[in-house]
Amino acid sequence: MSSSTASRLGVPADLLQDLADANRILAHQGIVDAFGHVSLRHPERPDRFLLARNMAPALVTPDDLIEFDLDGNACHGDERKVYLERFIHAEIYRARPDVNSVVHSHSPTVVPFSVVPSARLRPVCHMCGFLRDGPPIFEIREEFGDATNLLISNREQGASLARKLGDHPAVLMRGHGSTVVADTLKLAVYRAVYTEVNAQLLSTALPLGEVVYLTDDECLATLDVHAGQIDRPWNLWKKAATEAA
Ligand code: MN
């Protein structure tokens, strides 16, 4: 890794490596493909965040990370090509001081739950208790009409998405994908993976008959377990992604 990137951004090199690893983990776990992204709020500048340049997540290294302000502008005169949907990250960091990491993906089993309003993505497994009563669904037509390309490509659309997210840990985006947030990078990655897992489990259960979901108290009781064991999946997923590279 280039130590100059770490000093230029004022971020410890191991944190930049973690963010690069998060990109590779999410790709290897099938949450992102050529598209999708993960960001981290700057540890010293809450009004800044770190996100890769425009590229496939599986290929991201620390030197590919760019610092952005909350208007979605690249800092330090960085002129490399950036993600169109960086406003997802910028506006969520602006609206949610408790959030330090954001994952946006099009993970395939989640998308159907964004287009069938009656099939709410409620938690069916203890690993997914953070979903509580199910993520809200962002409908871009509500504010931006029925002729958009469905992407979040400006500040206004990002702010609209952040409003729909509210204080939830996840928001589905109709016909597009989902965005999950957490107070740490590792927990955001965990939630992105297990949002997809819950969608797979629920898709399997729904045709079998009436589904029993976790109660809200059961959901709340799972939260400390996830945070307390977060290094376990992270280390496994990191090793698997590294070996596959
Ligand atoms: Mn997208």
GROMACS .gro file of C-alpha atoms and ligand atoms in nm:
model
  246
    1MET     CA    1   0.000   0.000   0.000
    2SER     CA    2   0.111   0.352  -0.061
    3SER     CA    3   0.176   0.532   0.267
    4SER     CA    4   0.134   0.858   0.075
    5THR     CA    5  -0.238   0.785   0.035
    6ALA     CA    6  -0.270   0.742   0.412
    7SER     CA    7  -0.088   1.066   0.487
    8ARG     CA    8  -0.267   1.259   0.211
    9LEU     CA    9  -0.606   1.159   0.352
   10GLY     CA   10  -0.497   1.186   0.716
   11VAL     CA   11  -0.628   0.837   0.782
   12PRO     CA   12  -0.437   0.547   0.942
   13ALA     CA   13  -0.318   0.302   0.677
   14ASP     CA   14  -0.484   0.007   0.851
   15LEU     CA   15  -0.822   0.181   0.824
   16LEU     CA   16  -0.774   0.232   0.451
   17GLN     CA   17  -0.681  -0.135   0.423
   18ASP     CA   18  -1.000  -0.230   0.611
   19LEU     CA   19  -1.208  -0.029   0.364
   20ALA     CA   20  -1.032  -0.192   0.069
   21ASP     CA   21  -1.091  -0.531   0.234
   22ALA     CA   22  -1.460  -0.445   0.282
   23ASN     CA   23  -1.488  -0.386  -0.094
   24ARG     CA   24  -1.332  -0.723  -0.168
   25ILE     CA   25  -1.538  -0.906   0.095
   26LEU     CA   26  -1.866  -0.770  -0.037
   27ALA     CA   27  -1.769  -0.875  -0.389
   28HIS     CA   28  -1.661  -1.222  -0.283
   29GLN     CA   29  -1.982  -1.268  -0.081
   30GLY     CA   30  -2.188  -1.180  -0.389
   31ILE     CA   31  -2.335  -0.861  -0.241
   32VAL     CA   32  -2.180  -0.632  -0.500
   33ASP     CA   33  -2.071  -0.720  -0.854
   34ALA     CA   34  -1.929  -0.469  -1.099
   35PHE     CA   35  -2.156  -0.218  -0.925
   36GLY     CA   36  -2.223  -0.123  -0.564
   37HIS     CA   37  -1.996   0.049  -0.311
   38VAL     CA   38  -1.900   0.080   0.054
   39SER     CA   39  -1.783   0.392   0.235
   40LEU     CA   40  -1.641   0.495   0.572
   41ARG     CA   41  -1.682   0.828   0.749
   42HIS     CA   42  -1.347   1.002   0.792
   43PRO     CA   43  -1.229   0.928   1.150
   44GLU     CA   44  -1.103   1.286   1.206
   45ARG     CA   45  -1.343   1.484   0.985
   46PRO     CA   46  -1.710   1.391   1.040
   47ASP     CA   47  -1.797   1.608   0.739
   48ARG     CA   48  -1.591   1.389   0.509
   49PHE     CA   49  -1.603   1.027   0.398
   50LEU     CA   50  -1.389   0.777   0.210
   51LEU     CA   51  -1.509   0.591  -0.099
   52ALA     CA   52  -1.335   0.417  -0.389
   53ARG     CA   53  -1.296   0.579  -0.728
   54ASN     CA   54  -1.528   0.453  -1.002
   55MET     CA   55  -1.431   0.085  -1.033
   56ALA     CA   56  -1.547  -0.267  -0.949
   57PRO     CA   57  -1.527  -0.327  -0.572
   58ALA     CA   58  -1.335  -0.655  -0.608
   59LEU     CA   59  -1.040  -0.462  -0.750
   60VAL     CA   60  -1.019  -0.181  -0.492
   61THR     CA   61  -0.688  -0.119  -0.311
   62PRO     CA   62  -0.616   0.155  -0.052
   63ASP     CA   63  -0.467   0.376  -0.325
   64ASP     CA   64  -0.805   0.378  -0.502
   65LEU     CA   65  -0.980   0.551  -0.210
   66ILE     CA   66  -1.091   0.912  -0.243
   67GLU     CA   67  -1.199   1.156   0.028
   68PHE     CA   68  -1.532   1.334  -0.033
   69ASP     CA   69  -1.718   1.618   0.135
   70LEU     CA   70  -2.087   1.591   0.218
   71ASP     CA   71  -2.182   1.766  -0.107
   72GLY     CA   72  -2.028   1.471  -0.292
   73ASN     CA   73  -1.721   1.662  -0.412
   74ALA     CA   74  -1.382   1.489  -0.420
   75CYS     CA   75  -1.128   1.658  -0.190
   76HIS     CA   76  -0.755   1.732  -0.234
   77GLY     CA   77  -0.803   1.811  -0.603
   78ASP     CA   78  -0.855   1.443  -0.684
   79GLU     CA   79  -0.977   1.430  -1.044
   80ARG     CA   80  -1.022   1.057  -1.085
   81LYS     CA   81  -1.360   0.930  -1.208
   82VAL     CA   82  -1.609   0.894  -0.922
   83TYR     CA   83  -1.925   0.693  -0.858
   84LEU     CA   84  -2.248   0.851  -0.987
   85GLU     CA   85  -2.427   0.743  -0.671
   86ARG     CA   86  -2.185   0.894  -0.415
   87PHE     CA   87  -2.477   1.114  -0.300
   88ILE     CA   88  -2.625   0.808  -0.126
   89HIS     CA   89  -2.329   0.814   0.110
   90ALA     CA   90  -2.296   1.191   0.140
   91GLU     CA   91  -2.657   1.258   0.232
   92ILE     CA   92  -2.682   0.966   0.477
   93TYR     CA   93  -2.369   1.088   0.660
   94ARG     CA   94  -2.524   1.435   0.669
   95ALA     CA   95  -2.855   1.309   0.807
   96ARG     CA   96  -2.727   1.039   1.042
   97PRO     CA   97  -2.444   1.142   1.280
   98ASP     CA   98  -2.459   0.792   1.432
   99VAL     CA   99  -2.365   0.629   1.099
  100ASN     CA  100  -1.997   0.571   1.019
  101SER     CA  101  -2.028   0.327   0.729
  102VAL     CA  102  -2.267   0.282   0.435
  103VAL     CA  103  -2.302  -0.010   0.189
  104HIS     CA  104  -2.504   0.030  -0.131
  105SER     CA  105  -2.569  -0.282  -0.339
  106HIS     CA  106  -2.799  -0.446  -0.590
  107SER     CA  107  -2.776  -0.785  -0.414
  108PRO     CA  108  -3.011  -1.002  -0.619
  109THR     CA  109  -3.238  -1.166  -0.363
  110VAL     CA  110  -3.319  -0.833  -0.196
  111VAL     CA  111  -3.441  -0.657  -0.511
  112PRO     CA  112  -3.765  -0.862  -0.538
  113PHE     CA  113  -3.863  -0.735  -0.192
  114SER     CA  114  -3.834  -0.381  -0.327
  115VAL     CA  115  -4.088  -0.441  -0.603
  116VAL     CA  116  -4.355  -0.642  -0.414
  117PRO     CA  117  -4.481  -0.410  -0.139
  118SER     CA  118  -4.680  -0.686   0.034
  119ALA     CA  119  -4.366  -0.903   0.070
  120ARG     CA  120  -4.193  -0.711   0.347
  121LEU     CA  121  -3.836  -0.807   0.427
  122ARG     CA  122  -3.892  -0.886   0.796
  123PRO     CA  123  -3.637  -1.098   0.987
  124VAL     CA  124  -3.682  -1.476   0.992
  125CYS     CA  125  -3.347  -1.568   1.149
  126HIS     CA  126  -3.155  -1.457   1.459
  127MET     CA  127  -2.862  -1.336   1.249
  128CYS     CA  128  -3.091  -1.084   1.084
  129GLY     CA  129  -3.264  -0.934   1.388
  130PHE     CA  130  -3.131  -0.588   1.300
  131LEU     CA  131  -3.399  -0.574   1.028
  132ARG     CA  132  -3.666  -0.541   1.301
  133ASP     CA  133  -3.997  -0.450   1.134
  134GLY     CA  134  -3.844  -0.453   0.786
  135PRO     CA  135  -3.665  -0.183   0.588
  136PRO     CA  136  -3.873   0.099   0.436
  137ILE     CA  137  -3.895   0.105   0.057
  138PHE     CA  138  -3.769   0.414  -0.125
  139GLU     CA  139  -3.989   0.491  -0.427
  140ILE     CA  140  -3.804   0.739  -0.646
  141ARG     CA  141  -4.128   0.826  -0.832
  142GLU     CA  142  -4.270   0.992  -0.519
  143GLU     CA  143  -4.048   1.298  -0.560
  144PHE     CA  144  -3.878   1.260  -0.897
  145GLY     CA  145  -4.140   1.127  -1.138
  146ASP     CA  146  -4.170   0.811  -1.343
  147ALA     CA  147  -3.894   0.873  -1.597
  148THR     CA  148  -3.572   0.864  -1.390
  149ASN     CA  149  -3.299   0.605  -1.445
  150LEU     CA  150  -3.364   0.500  -1.081
  151LEU     CA  151  -3.013   0.600  -0.972
  152ILE     CA  152  -2.938   0.840  -0.688
  153SER     CA  153  -2.738   1.086  -0.893
  154ASN     CA  154  -2.770   1.421  -0.714
  155ARG     CA  155  -2.795   1.574  -0.368
  156GLU     CA  156  -3.173   1.606  -0.374
  157GLN     CA  157  -3.221   1.238  -0.452
  158GLY     CA  158  -2.966   1.141  -0.187
  159ALA     CA  159  -3.146   1.353   0.073
  160SER     CA  160  -3.477   1.196  -0.025
  161LEU     CA  161  -3.329   0.849   0.021
  162ALA     CA  162  -3.183   0.949   0.360
  163ARG     CA  163  -3.527   1.071   0.470
  164LYS     CA  164  -3.680   0.737   0.374
  165LEU     CA  165  -3.403   0.553   0.560
  166GLY     CA  166  -3.493   0.754   0.870
  167ASP     CA  167  -3.342   0.584   1.175
  168HIS     CA  168  -3.356   0.236   1.020
  169PRO     CA  169  -3.043   0.028   0.951
  170ALA     CA  170  -3.149  -0.044   0.593
  171VAL     CA  171  -3.362   0.094   0.312
  172LEU     CA  172  -3.477  -0.089  -0.002
  173MET     CA  173  -3.479   0.105  -0.329
  174ARG     CA  174  -3.760   0.003  -0.560
  175GLY     CA  175  -3.639  -0.173  -0.873
  176HIS     CA  176  -3.279  -0.093  -0.786
  177GLY     CA  177  -3.124  -0.238  -0.469
  178SER     CA  178  -3.067  -0.151  -0.107
  179THR     CA  179  -2.852   0.055   0.126
  180VAL     CA  180  -2.748  -0.049   0.478
  181VAL     CA  181  -2.576   0.154   0.747
  182ALA     CA  182  -2.398   0.094   1.079
  183ASP     CA  183  -2.176   0.267   1.331
  184THR     CA  184  -1.875   0.058   1.220
  185LEU     CA  185  -1.744  -0.064   0.885
  186LYS     CA  186  -1.746  -0.429   0.991
  187LEU     CA  187  -2.104  -0.411   1.113
  188ALA     CA  188  -2.217  -0.245   0.789
  189VAL     CA  189  -2.057  -0.528   0.590
  190TYR     CA  190  -2.219  -0.783   0.820
  191ARG     CA  191  -2.560  -0.622   0.772
  192ALA     CA  192  -2.523  -0.609   0.394
  193VAL     CA  193  -2.439  -0.980   0.384
  194TYR     CA  194  -2.717  -1.081   0.623
  195THR     CA  195  -2.980  -0.864   0.455
  196GLU     CA  196  -2.918  -1.078   0.147
  197VAL     CA  197  -2.920  -1.397   0.361
  198ASN     CA  198  -3.255  -1.301   0.515
  199ALA     CA  199  -3.398  -1.238   0.169
  200GLN     CA  200  -3.280  -1.585   0.061
  201LEU     CA  201  -3.429  -1.751   0.371
  202LEU     CA  202  -3.758  -1.565   0.343
  203SER     CA  203  -3.783  -1.641  -0.030
  204THR     CA  204  -3.742  -2.009   0.057
  205ALA     CA  205  -3.993  -1.998   0.344
  206LEU     CA  206  -4.273  -1.798   0.180
  207PRO     CA  207  -4.385  -2.068  -0.067
  208LEU     CA  208  -4.394  -2.326   0.216
  209GLY     CA  209  -4.670  -2.154   0.412
  210GLU     CA  210  -4.732  -1.894   0.678
  211VAL     CA  211  -4.404  -1.749   0.801
  212VAL     CA  212  -4.318  -1.688   1.169
  213TYR     CA  213  -4.105  -1.375   1.202
  214LEU     CA  214  -3.889  -1.268   1.496
  215THR     CA  215  -4.071  -1.056   1.752
  216ASP     CA  216  -3.936  -0.707   1.805
  217ASP     CA  217  -3.802  -0.808   2.148
  218GLU     CA  218  -3.625  -1.105   1.989
  219CYS     CA  219  -3.474  -0.868   1.735
  220LEU     CA  220  -3.348  -0.633   2.004
  221ALA     CA  221  -3.200  -0.925   2.199
  222THR     CA  222  -2.987  -1.025   1.898
  223LEU     CA  223  -2.820  -0.689   1.845
  224ASP     CA  224  -2.545  -0.715   2.108
  225VAL     CA  225  -2.456  -1.065   1.989
  226HIS     CA  226  -2.383  -0.938   1.637
  227ALA     CA  227  -2.168  -0.647   1.749
  228GLY     CA  228  -1.977  -0.861   2.001
  229GLN     CA  229  -1.876  -1.127   1.749
  230ILE     CA  230  -1.818  -0.911   1.447
  231ASP     CA  231  -1.451  -1.008   1.402
  232ARG     CA  232  -1.548  -1.372   1.347
  233PRO     CA  233  -1.728  -1.334   1.013
  234TRP     CA  234  -1.498  -1.047   0.911
  235ASN     CA  235  -1.181  -1.254   0.951
  236LEU     CA  236  -1.334  -1.551   0.770
  237TRP     CA  237  -1.470  -1.342   0.483
  238LYS     CA  238  -1.144  -1.150   0.452
  239LYS     CA  239  -0.940  -1.470   0.429
  240ALA     CA  240  -1.178  -1.617   0.172
  241ALA     CA  241  -1.174  -1.301  -0.039
  242THR     CA  242  -0.795  -1.277  -0.020
  243GLU     CA  243  -0.744  -1.640  -0.120
  244ALA     CA  244  -0.986  -1.601  -0.411
  245ALA     CA  245  -0.807  -1.294  -0.545
  246MN      MN  246  -2.710   0.151  -0.741
   0.00000   0.00000   0.00000
